[in-house]
Amino acid sequence: MEAATSSRIVPQLNINQNSASLRPRAKMTSFFLKTSKVAVALHSNSNDEKISIARGLSLSRPIQTKDLVGRTYSSSGVCTYPEGATESNSHTAEEKIGVMLLNLGGPDTLNDVQPFLYNLFADPDIIRLPRMFRFLQRPLAQLISVLRAPKSKEGYASIGGGSPLRKITDEQANAIKFALEAKEVPANVYVAMRYWHPFTEEAIHQIKRDRITRLVVLPLYPQYSISTTGSSVRVLRDMFRDDIFLSRLPVAIIQSWYQREGYIKSMADLIQKELQIFPDPKEAMIFFSAHGVPVSYVEDAGDPYKDQMEDCIFLIMQELKSRGVNNDHTLAFQSRVGPVQWLKPYTDEVLVELGQQGVKSLLAVPISFVSEHIETLEEIDMEYKELALESGIVNWGRVPALNCTPSFITDLADAVIEALPSAMAISTSDTTSEEAENDVVGYAVKLFFGSFLAFILLLSPKVISAFRTSIL
Ligand SMILES: C=CC1=C(C)c2cc3[nH]c(cc4nc(cc5[nH]c(cc1n2)c(C)c5CCC(=O)O)C(CCC(=O)O)=C4C)c(C)c3C=C
Ligand SMILES: [Fe+2]
């Protein structure tokens, strides 16, 4: 297997990934059902230079997929049209590109912890209740959030009284904006958090106000899980379906990008650098620690998260080997919550076992998230470090999160550019947003005159007499 340049883009918001369908290195399909005129306008835009940057990217091993209306996509995301398809020159309006970064969100202060936890546990993609028990979701969320808040607060207190996620995600958004500008693709970048401010709804509101004409949705989770990207995309799907502007907005959703060459190389760089700090770099075990999910997600709901995680680690190790780094490595899962079975092996148990087996040097690599957060700063740096040292490990190191590492940010900007041409609108109507507004006005006018006509007819002598006859 080799790292590809490309990311995976969903054809539909409700795509149900299964691991078998995810094995191809790079999968690019369009998001929505129908060609939008703006999508076509990309090809005829007078400002062709910018667009050609997006269109010209290609991969060494292109994989082609088709969308529901028969358009073909190369794995670089470049959209080609079936023979005979015509391109319209009618739309020359200026493109306004938006990038929406999906992230989890975290409490800004200790007072935010319980409401943040409530939002998290009220998500049916986090606590998956059988349909007939869904009415219990909110009361249960209230109960669990209140019970868990004291422990969580302790954790957040120990890392400075709140989550660093908002600040770091804002910095990443700015960095991606600059990287896109440097590649001559100016864009507005929005942060859309799932469980705390700025919420997805706030980002969507701003996108509408800014009159964005093309949107790329980029989750800040390298691997797809029902509980992370899946949950945010479900929320977006509901919003897009119910909104006239959004349903006509061409959108591309990148659903996972762990296999991108830029990401794999950036992770390998960080690991290689951190290994140098050990007294004997060759001896240190590379310990990948991923955020867990309940086993039922993978086994019953078909969450591709575990497969993607293993694939991701394979690619990073392959990259390291190509650089002559041949250290042992292992993967374990951290941060389990509640009484159900989570993905195994568990990080805390493996650390103890490794210590008992005589491993002396260990480099922890957080792998499911690209910013520092409570689980790196508190769980790994404090709890797991202490446990490892108690268990006999002598030399402990931890790879920092990617945050705004330039090679990583540049790669995300490339992912956005590659996704742009495949953006499509959900709407099956050919009307533009302006026409859609006219539609609304037209509908109101028809309603008014229709009612007026009905009123006159009802008062006409014939109708009145017919009415009298039928009543009497
Ligand atoms: C890819 C990353 C993540 C997956 C998968 C994930 C699943 C998942 N998480 C919980 C429960 C909690 N997660 C919490 C915090 C949290 N989770 C992630 C990432 C993933 N979660 C991050 C980055 C964070 C930290 C945010 C921050 O504030 O820095 C928390 C709150 C903290 C705590 O009390 O431990 C909970 C609870 C479940 C149940 C789940 C899968 C079903
Ligand atoms: Fe989590």
Coordinates of C-alpha atoms and ligand atoms in Angstrom, one line a residue:
M1 CA 0.0 0.0 0.0
E2 CA 1.2 3.5 -0.7
A3 CA 0.1 6.8 0.5
A4 CA -2.1 8.7 -2.0
T5 CA -2.4 12.4 -2.4
S6 CA -6.2 12.3 -2.3
S7 CA -9.0 12.4 0.2
R8 CA -12.4 10.8 0.2
I9 CA -15.4 12.8 -0.7
V10 CA -18.9 11.7 0.0
P11 CA -21.5 11.4 -2.8
Q12 CA -24.4 11.9 -0.3
L13 CA -24.6 13.2 3.2
N14 CA -26.2 10.1 4.5
I15 CA -23.6 7.8 3.1
N16 CA -23.2 4.7 5.2
Q17 CA -19.6 3.7 5.0
N18 CA -18.6 0.1 5.4
S19 CA -15.1 -1.0 5.7
A20 CA -15.0 -3.0 2.5
S21 CA -16.0 -0.1 0.3
L22 CA -13.3 2.1 2.0
R23 CA -10.3 0.0 1.2
P24 CA -9.4 1.9 -2.0
R25 CA -6.6 4.3 -1.3
A26 CA -8.5 7.3 -2.6
K27 CA -12.1 7.7 -3.3
M28 CA -13.6 10.8 -4.7
T29 CA -17.2 11.1 -5.6
S30 CA -19.5 14.1 -5.7
F31 CA -21.7 15.0 -2.8
F32 CA -25.0 16.0 -4.1
L33 CA -27.4 14.8 -6.7
K34 CA -27.5 17.3 -9.5
T35 CA -25.2 19.6 -11.5
S36 CA -25.6 23.1 -10.4
K37 CA -25.1 25.9 -12.8
V38 CA -22.4 27.3 -10.6
A39 CA -20.5 24.0 -10.9
V40 CA -20.7 24.5 -14.7
A41 CA -19.7 28.1 -14.3
L42 CA -16.4 26.9 -12.9
H43 CA -15.5 25.8 -16.4
S44 CA -16.6 29.0 -18.1
N45 CA -15.6 31.5 -15.4
S46 CA -13.6 34.4 -16.8
N47 CA -11.2 34.0 -13.9
D48 CA -10.0 30.7 -15.3
E49 CA -6.5 30.9 -13.9
K50 CA -7.5 30.3 -10.3
I51 CA -9.8 27.4 -11.3
S52 CA -7.2 25.8 -13.5
I53 CA -5.1 25.3 -10.3
A54 CA -7.9 23.2 -8.9
R55 CA -8.6 21.4 -12.1
G56 CA -5.0 20.7 -13.0
L57 CA -4.1 18.6 -10.0
S58 CA -3.7 15.0 -10.7
L59 CA -2.5 11.8 -9.0
S60 CA 0.0 9.2 -10.1
R61 CA -2.6 6.5 -9.6
P62 CA -6.0 8.0 -10.5
I63 CA -9.0 6.0 -9.4
Q64 CA -12.2 6.8 -11.2
T65 CA -15.7 6.8 -9.7
K66 CA -19.1 7.8 -11.0
D67 CA -21.7 9.8 -9.3
L68 CA -25.4 9.3 -9.4
V69 CA -25.9 11.3 -12.6
G70 CA -23.1 9.6 -14.5
R71 CA -20.3 12.2 -14.2
T72 CA -16.9 10.7 -13.7
Y73 CA -14.4 11.7 -11.2
S74 CA -10.7 11.0 -11.1
S75 CA -9.2 10.5 -7.7
S76 CA -7.9 14.0 -7.8
G77 CA -11.5 15.1 -7.6
V78 CA -11.5 16.7 -11.1
C79 CA -15.0 16.4 -12.6
T80 CA -15.3 15.4 -16.2
Y81 CA -18.6 15.3 -18.1
P82 CA -20.0 12.5 -20.1
E83 CA -19.6 12.8 -23.8
G84 CA -22.2 15.1 -25.3
A85 CA -22.7 17.1 -22.1
T86 CA -22.8 20.8 -22.8
E87 CA -21.3 23.5 -20.6
S88 CA -23.2 26.7 -20.0
N89 CA -21.7 30.1 -20.4
S90 CA -24.7 31.8 -18.8
H91 CA -23.2 32.2 -15.3
T92 CA -20.3 34.5 -14.9
A93 CA -21.0 35.5 -11.3
E94 CA -17.9 35.7 -9.0
E95 CA -17.3 32.5 -7.1
K96 CA -17.2 32.9 -3.3
I97 CA -15.5 29.8 -1.9
G98 CA -16.2 28.7 1.6
V99 CA -14.4 26.0 3.6
M100 CA -16.2 24.6 6.7
L101 CA -13.9 22.9 9.3
L102 CA -15.8 20.3 11.3
N103 CA -14.7 19.8 14.8
L104 CA -15.9 18.5 18.2
G105 CA -15.7 21.7 20.3
G106 CA -14.8 21.9 23.9
P107 CA -15.8 23.9 27.0
D108 CA -14.2 27.3 27.1
T109 CA -14.5 27.5 30.9
L110 CA -15.3 25.2 33.8
N111 CA -18.9 26.5 33.8
D112 CA -19.3 25.2 30.2
V113 CA -18.3 21.6 31.1
Q114 CA -21.8 20.2 32.1
P115 CA -23.7 21.9 29.2
F116 CA -21.0 20.8 26.8
L117 CA -21.3 17.2 28.1
Y118 CA -25.1 17.4 27.8
N119 CA -24.8 18.4 24.1
L120 CA -22.4 15.5 23.6
F121 CA -24.5 12.8 25.3
A122 CA -27.7 14.1 23.7
D123 CA -26.3 13.3 20.3
P124 CA -27.8 10.0 19.0
D125 CA -24.5 9.2 17.3
I126 CA -22.7 9.3 20.7
I127 CA -25.3 7.4 22.7
R128 CA -27.0 5.1 20.3
L129 CA -30.4 4.2 21.7
P130 CA -32.8 1.8 20.0
R131 CA -35.5 3.8 18.1
M132 CA -38.2 3.0 20.7
F133 CA -36.1 4.4 23.5
R134 CA -35.1 7.6 21.7
F135 CA -37.5 9.6 23.9
L136 CA -35.0 8.9 26.8
Q137 CA -32.1 10.5 24.9
R138 CA -32.3 14.0 26.5
P139 CA -33.2 12.9 30.1
L140 CA -30.3 10.4 29.9
A141 CA -28.0 13.1 28.6
Q142 CA -29.0 15.3 31.4
L143 CA -28.3 12.6 34.0
I144 CA -25.0 11.4 32.5
S145 CA -23.7 15.0 32.0
V146 CA -24.4 15.9 35.6
L147 CA -22.8 12.7 36.9
R148 CA -19.7 13.0 34.7
A149 CA -19.2 16.8 35.1
P150 CA -17.1 16.7 38.3
K151 CA -14.6 14.3 36.8
S152 CA -14.4 16.1 33.5
K153 CA -14.1 19.5 35.3
E154 CA -11.1 18.2 37.2
G155 CA -9.5 17.2 33.9
Y156 CA -10.2 20.6 32.3
A157 CA -9.0 22.4 35.5
S158 CA -5.7 20.6 35.2
I159 CA -5.1 21.9 31.7
G160 CA -5.8 25.5 32.5
G161 CA -9.6 25.7 33.1
G162 CA -11.0 24.9 29.6
S163 CA -10.4 23.3 26.3
P164 CA -7.8 24.7 23.9
L165 CA -9.7 23.4 21.0
R166 CA -11.4 26.6 20.0
K167 CA -8.2 28.6 19.9
I168 CA -6.3 26.0 18.0
T169 CA -9.1 25.4 15.5
D170 CA -9.3 29.1 14.8
E171 CA -5.6 29.2 14.2
Q172 CA -5.9 26.2 11.9
A173 CA -8.7 28.0 10.0
N174 CA -6.5 31.1 9.6
A175 CA -3.6 29.0 8.5
I176 CA -5.7 27.2 5.9
K177 CA -7.1 30.5 4.6
F178 CA -3.5 31.8 4.1
A179 CA -2.4 28.6 2.5
L180 CA -5.3 28.8 0.1
E181 CA -4.6 32.4 -0.7
A182 CA -0.9 31.5 -1.4
K183 CA -2.3 29.0 -3.9
E184 CA -4.5 31.7 -5.4
V185 CA -7.7 30.2 -4.2
P186 CA -9.1 32.9 -1.9
A187 CA -11.7 31.4 0.5
N188 CA -13.5 32.1 3.7
V189 CA -12.8 29.5 6.3
Y190 CA -15.5 28.7 8.9
V191 CA -15.3 26.7 12.1
A192 CA -18.3 24.5 12.8
M193 CA -18.2 22.7 16.2
R194 CA -20.5 19.9 17.0
Y195 CA -20.9 20.4 20.8
W196 CA -19.8 23.9 21.7
H197 CA -19.3 27.3 20.3
P198 CA -19.0 28.2 17.5
F199 CA -21.7 25.7 16.7
T200 CA -22.4 24.3 13.2
E201 CA -25.5 26.4 13.1
E202 CA -23.5 29.6 13.7
A203 CA -21.1 28.7 10.9
I204 CA -24.0 28.0 8.5
H205 CA -25.6 31.3 9.4
Q206 CA -22.4 33.1 8.5
I207 CA -22.0 31.2 5.3
K208 CA -25.5 32.3 4.2
R209 CA -24.8 35.9 5.2
D210 CA -21.6 35.9 3.2
R211 CA -23.4 34.5 0.2
I212 CA -20.9 31.7 -0.4
T213 CA -21.3 30.1 -3.8
R214 CA -19.3 26.9 -3.3
L215 CA -18.5 25.1 -0.1
V216 CA -16.0 22.4 0.9
V217 CA -16.6 20.6 4.2
L218 CA -13.4 19.4 5.8
P219 CA -13.6 17.4 9.1
L220 CA -10.6 17.9 11.3
Y221 CA -10.7 14.1 12.0
P222 CA -8.3 12.2 9.7
Q223 CA -10.3 9.0 10.0
Y224 CA -14.1 8.7 9.6
S225 CA -16.2 7.6 12.5
I226 CA -20.0 7.6 12.9
S227 CA -19.4 9.4 16.2
T228 CA -17.4 12.3 14.8
T229 CA -17.5 13.2 11.1
G230 CA -20.7 11.1 10.7
S231 CA -22.5 13.0 13.4
S232 CA -21.6 16.5 12.1
V233 CA -22.5 15.5 8.6
R234 CA -25.9 14.2 9.7
V235 CA -26.6 17.6 11.3
L236 CA -25.5 19.3 8.1
R237 CA -27.7 17.0 6.0
D238 CA -30.8 18.0 8.0
M239 CA -29.9 21.7 7.7
F240 CA -29.3 21.5 3.9
R241 CA -32.4 19.6 3.2
D242 CA -34.6 22.2 4.9
D243 CA -33.1 25.4 3.6
I244 CA -33.7 26.8 0.1
F245 CA -30.3 28.6 -0.1
L246 CA -28.3 25.7 1.2
S247 CA -30.1 23.1 -0.9
R248 CA -28.8 25.0 -4.0
L249 CA -25.3 25.5 -2.7
P250 CA -22.7 23.3 -4.4
V251 CA -21.0 21.4 -1.6
A252 CA -18.2 18.8 -1.4
I253 CA -17.7 16.9 1.8
I254 CA -14.3 15.3 2.4
Q255 CA -15.1 12.4 4.7
S256 CA -11.6 11.2 5.6
W257 CA -8.1 12.1 4.6
Y258 CA -5.8 10.0 6.8
Q259 CA -4.3 8.5 3.6
R260 CA -3.1 11.8 2.2
E261 CA 0.6 11.8 1.5
G262 CA 1.0 15.3 3.2
Y263 CA -0.6 14.1 6.4
I264 CA 1.3 10.8 6.5
K265 CA 4.6 12.6 5.9
S266 CA 3.9 15.3 8.5
M267 CA 3.1 12.6 11.1
A268 CA 6.3 10.7 10.2
D269 CA 8.3 14.0 10.5
L270 CA 7.0 14.6 14.0
I271 CA 7.7 11.0 15.1
Q272 CA 11.2 11.0 13.6
K273 CA 12.0 14.3 15.3
E274 CA 10.7 13.1 18.7
L275 CA 12.6 9.8 18.5
Q276 CA 15.8 11.7 18.4
I277 CA 15.3 12.9 22.0
F278 CA 15.5 9.3 23.4
P279 CA 18.9 8.1 24.7
D280 CA 18.7 5.2 22.1
P281 CA 16.2 6.3 19.4
K282 CA 16.2 2.8 17.8
E283 CA 15.1 1.2 21.0
A284 CA 12.0 3.3 21.7
M285 CA 8.6 1.7 21.0
I286 CA 6.2 3.8 18.9
F287 CA 2.9 3.7 20.8
F288 CA -0.1 4.9 18.7
S289 CA -2.9 5.9 21.0
A290 CA -6.3 6.4 19.3
H291 CA -9.5 7.7 20.8
G292 CA -11.7 4.6 21.2
V293 CA -15.3 4.0 20.1
P294 CA -17.7 1.3 21.5
V295 CA -17.1 -2.1 19.7
S296 CA -20.8 -2.1 18.6
Y297 CA -20.1 0.9 16.3
V298 CA -17.7 -1.2 14.3
E299 CA -19.3 -4.6 14.6
D300 CA -23.0 -3.7 14.4
A301 CA -23.1 -0.3 12.7
G302 CA -20.2 -0.8 10.2
D303 CA -18.1 2.1 11.5
P304 CA -14.9 2.1 9.3
Y305 CA -13.0 3.9 12.1
K306 CA -10.9 0.9 13.3
D307 CA -10.0 -0.2 9.7
Q308 CA -9.0 3.3 8.8
M309 CA -7.0 3.7 11.9
E310 CA -5.0 0.5 11.2
D311 CA -4.5 1.5 7.6
C312 CA -3.3 5.0 8.7
I313 CA -0.8 3.5 11.1
F314 CA 0.4 1.1 8.4
L315 CA 1.0 4.0 6.0
I316 CA 2.9 6.0 8.7
M317 CA 5.1 3.0 9.5
Q318 CA 5.7 2.4 5.9
E319 CA 6.8 6.0 5.4
L320 CA 9.1 5.7 8.5
K321 CA 10.6 2.5 7.1
S322 CA 11.3 4.2 3.8
R323 CA 13.4 6.7 5.9
G324 CA 15.3 3.9 7.7
V325 CA 13.3 4.1 10.9
N326 CA 12.4 0.5 11.9
N327 CA 11.2 0.8 15.5
D328 CA 8.6 -1.5 16.9
H329 CA 5.1 -0.1 17.1
T330 CA 1.7 -0.9 18.6
L331 CA -1.8 0.6 18.6
A332 CA -4.1 0.9 21.6
F333 CA -7.4 2.8 22.3
Q334 CA -7.9 5.4 25.0
S335 CA -10.7 7.5 26.6
R336 CA -13.4 4.9 27.0
V337 CA -16.6 6.2 28.7
G338 CA -19.4 4.1 30.4
P339 CA -19.9 0.4 30.9
V340 CA -20.0 -1.0 27.3
Q341 CA -17.1 -2.7 25.5
W342 CA -14.8 -0.3 23.6
L343 CA -12.2 -1.1 21.0
K344 CA -9.3 -3.0 22.4
P345 CA -6.6 -3.2 23.5
Y346 CA -7.0 -0.4 26.0
T347 CA -4.2 2.1 26.3
D348 CA -3.9 1.8 30.1
E349 CA -3.7 -2.0 30.1
V350 CA -1.1 -2.1 27.2
L351 CA 1.1 0.4 29.0
V352 CA 1.2 -1.8 32.1
E353 CA 1.9 -5.0 30.0
L354 CA 4.7 -3.3 28.1
G355 CA 6.3 -2.2 31.3
Q356 CA 6.1 -5.7 32.6
Q357 CA 7.6 -7.1 29.4
G358 CA 10.6 -4.9 29.9
V359 CA 10.0 -2.1 27.4
K360 CA 12.1 0.8 28.7
S361 CA 11.5 3.6 26.1
L362 CA 8.1 4.6 24.8
L363 CA 7.0 7.3 22.4
A364 CA 3.2 8.0 22.6
V365 CA 1.6 9.2 19.4
P366 CA -2.0 10.6 19.6
I367 CA -3.4 9.6 16.3
S368 CA -7.2 10.3 16.0
F369 CA -7.1 14.1 16.3
V370 CA -5.0 16.9 14.9
S371 CA -5.0 19.4 17.8
E372 CA -3.9 19.3 21.4
H373 CA -6.9 18.7 23.6
I374 CA -7.9 17.3 27.0
E375 CA -7.0 13.8 26.0
T376 CA -3.5 14.6 25.0
L377 CA -2.7 17.2 27.6
E378 CA -4.3 15.5 30.6
E379 CA -4.9 11.8 29.8
I380 CA -1.7 11.1 27.9
D381 CA 0.7 13.7 29.4
M382 CA -0.4 13.2 33.0
E383 CA -2.4 9.9 33.6
Y384 CA -0.7 7.6 31.1
K385 CA 2.8 9.0 31.6
E386 CA 2.5 8.3 35.4
L387 CA 1.1 4.8 34.8
A388 CA 3.9 4.0 32.3
L389 CA 6.6 5.2 34.7
E390 CA 5.1 3.2 37.5
S391 CA 5.0 0.2 35.2
G392 CA 8.7 0.2 34.6
I393 CA 9.0 2.4 31.5
V394 CA 12.0 4.7 32.0
N395 CA 12.1 7.0 29.0
W396 CA 8.7 8.6 28.1
G397 CA 8.1 10.8 25.1
R398 CA 5.0 12.2 23.4
V399 CA 4.6 13.4 19.8
P400 CA 2.9 16.8 19.8
A401 CA -0.4 17.2 17.8
L402 CA 0.0 18.6 14.3
N403 CA -1.9 21.8 15.2
C404 CA -0.6 24.3 12.5
T405 CA 2.4 22.4 11.2
P406 CA 3.0 24.1 7.8
S407 CA 3.4 20.9 5.7
F408 CA 0.1 19.6 7.2
I409 CA -1.8 22.9 6.7
T410 CA -0.6 23.0 3.1
D411 CA -1.8 19.5 2.5
L412 CA -5.3 20.4 3.9
A413 CA -5.4 23.4 1.6
D414 CA -4.6 21.0 -1.3
A415 CA -7.4 18.7 -0.2
V416 CA -9.8 21.6 -0.3
I417 CA -8.6 22.6 -3.8
E418 CA -8.9 19.0 -5.1
A419 CA -12.4 18.8 -3.7
L420 CA -13.7 22.0 -5.2
P421 CA -14.7 20.8 -8.7
S422 CA -16.8 18.0 -7.3
A423 CA -19.1 20.2 -5.3
M424 CA -22.7 19.8 -6.2
A425 CA -26.0 21.1 -4.9
I426 CA -28.6 18.9 -3.3
S427 CA -31.4 20.5 -5.2
T428 CA -32.8 18.8 -8.3
S429 CA -34.1 22.1 -9.5
D430 CA -32.2 24.2 -12.0
T431 CA -33.2 27.5 -10.4
T432 CA -30.5 29.7 -9.0
S433 CA -30.9 31.2 -5.6
E434 CA -32.0 34.5 -7.2
E435 CA -34.7 32.6 -9.1
A436 CA -35.5 30.7 -5.9
E437 CA -36.2 34.1 -4.2
N438 CA -38.3 35.1 -7.2
D439 CA -40.2 31.8 -6.8
V440 CA -41.1 32.7 -3.2
V441 CA -42.3 36.1 -4.3
G442 CA -44.2 34.5 -7.2
Y443 CA -45.8 32.1 -4.8
A444 CA -46.9 34.9 -2.5
V445 CA -48.4 36.8 -5.5
K446 CA -50.3 33.7 -6.7
L447 CA -51.6 33.1 -3.3
F448 CA -52.8 36.6 -2.9
F449 CA -54.6 36.8 -6.3
G450 CA -55.9 33.2 -5.9
S451 CA -57.5 34.1 -2.6
F452 CA -58.9 37.3 -4.0
L453 CA -60.5 35.4 -6.9
A454 CA -61.9 32.7 -4.7
F455 CA -63.4 35.5 -2.5
I456 CA -65.1 37.2 -5.5
L457 CA -66.4 33.9 -6.8
L458 CA -67.8 33.0 -3.4
L459 CA -69.7 36.3 -3.2
S460 CA -71.1 36.0 -6.7
P461 CA -75.0 35.7 -6.7
K462 CA -74.8 32.3 -8.4
V463 CA -72.5 30.8 -5.8
I464 CA -74.6 32.3 -3.0
S465 CA -77.8 30.9 -4.4
A466 CA -76.2 27.5 -4.9
F467 CA -74.9 27.6 -1.4
R468 CA -78.4 28.5 0.0
T469 CA -80.0 25.7 -2.0
S470 CA -77.6 23.1 -0.7
I471 CA -78.0 24.2 2.9
L472 CA -81.8 24.6 3.0
Ligands
LIG1 C1 -11.6 10.9 16.7 C2 -11.8 11.4 17.9 C3 -12.9 11.1 18.8 C4 -13.8 10.0 18.8 C5 -13.9 8.8 17.9 C6 -14.7 10.2 19.9 C7 -15.7 9.4 20.3 C8 -16.4 9.5 21.5 N1 -16.1 10.4 22.5 C9 -17.0 10.2 23.6 C10 -17.0 10.9 24.8 C11 -16.3 12.0 25.2 N2 -15.4 12.7 24.4 C12 -14.9 13.7 25.0 C13 -14.0 14.6 24.6 C14 -13.3 14.5 23.4 N3 -13.5 13.6 22.4 C15 -12.7 13.8 21.3 C16 -12.5 13.1 20.2 C17 -13.2 11.9 19.9 N4 -14.3 11.4 20.5 C18 -12.0 15.0 21.7 C19 -11.0 15.7 20.8 C20 -12.4 15.4 22.9 C21 -11.8 16.6 23.7 C22 -12.4 17.9 23.5 C23 -11.7 18.9 24.4 O1 -12.4 19.6 25.1 O2 -10.5 19.1 24.4 C24 -15.6 13.9 26.3 C25 -15.4 15.0 27.3 C26 -14.1 14.9 28.1 C27 -14.3 13.9 29.1 O3 -15.2 14.1 30.0 O4 -13.6 12.9 29.0 C28 -16.4 12.8 26.4 C29 -17.3 12.5 27.5 C30 -17.8 9.1 23.2 C31 -18.8 8.5 24.1 C32 -17.4 8.7 21.9 C33 -17.9 7.6 21.0 C34 -19.1 7.1 21.1
FE2 FE -14.6 11.8 22.6

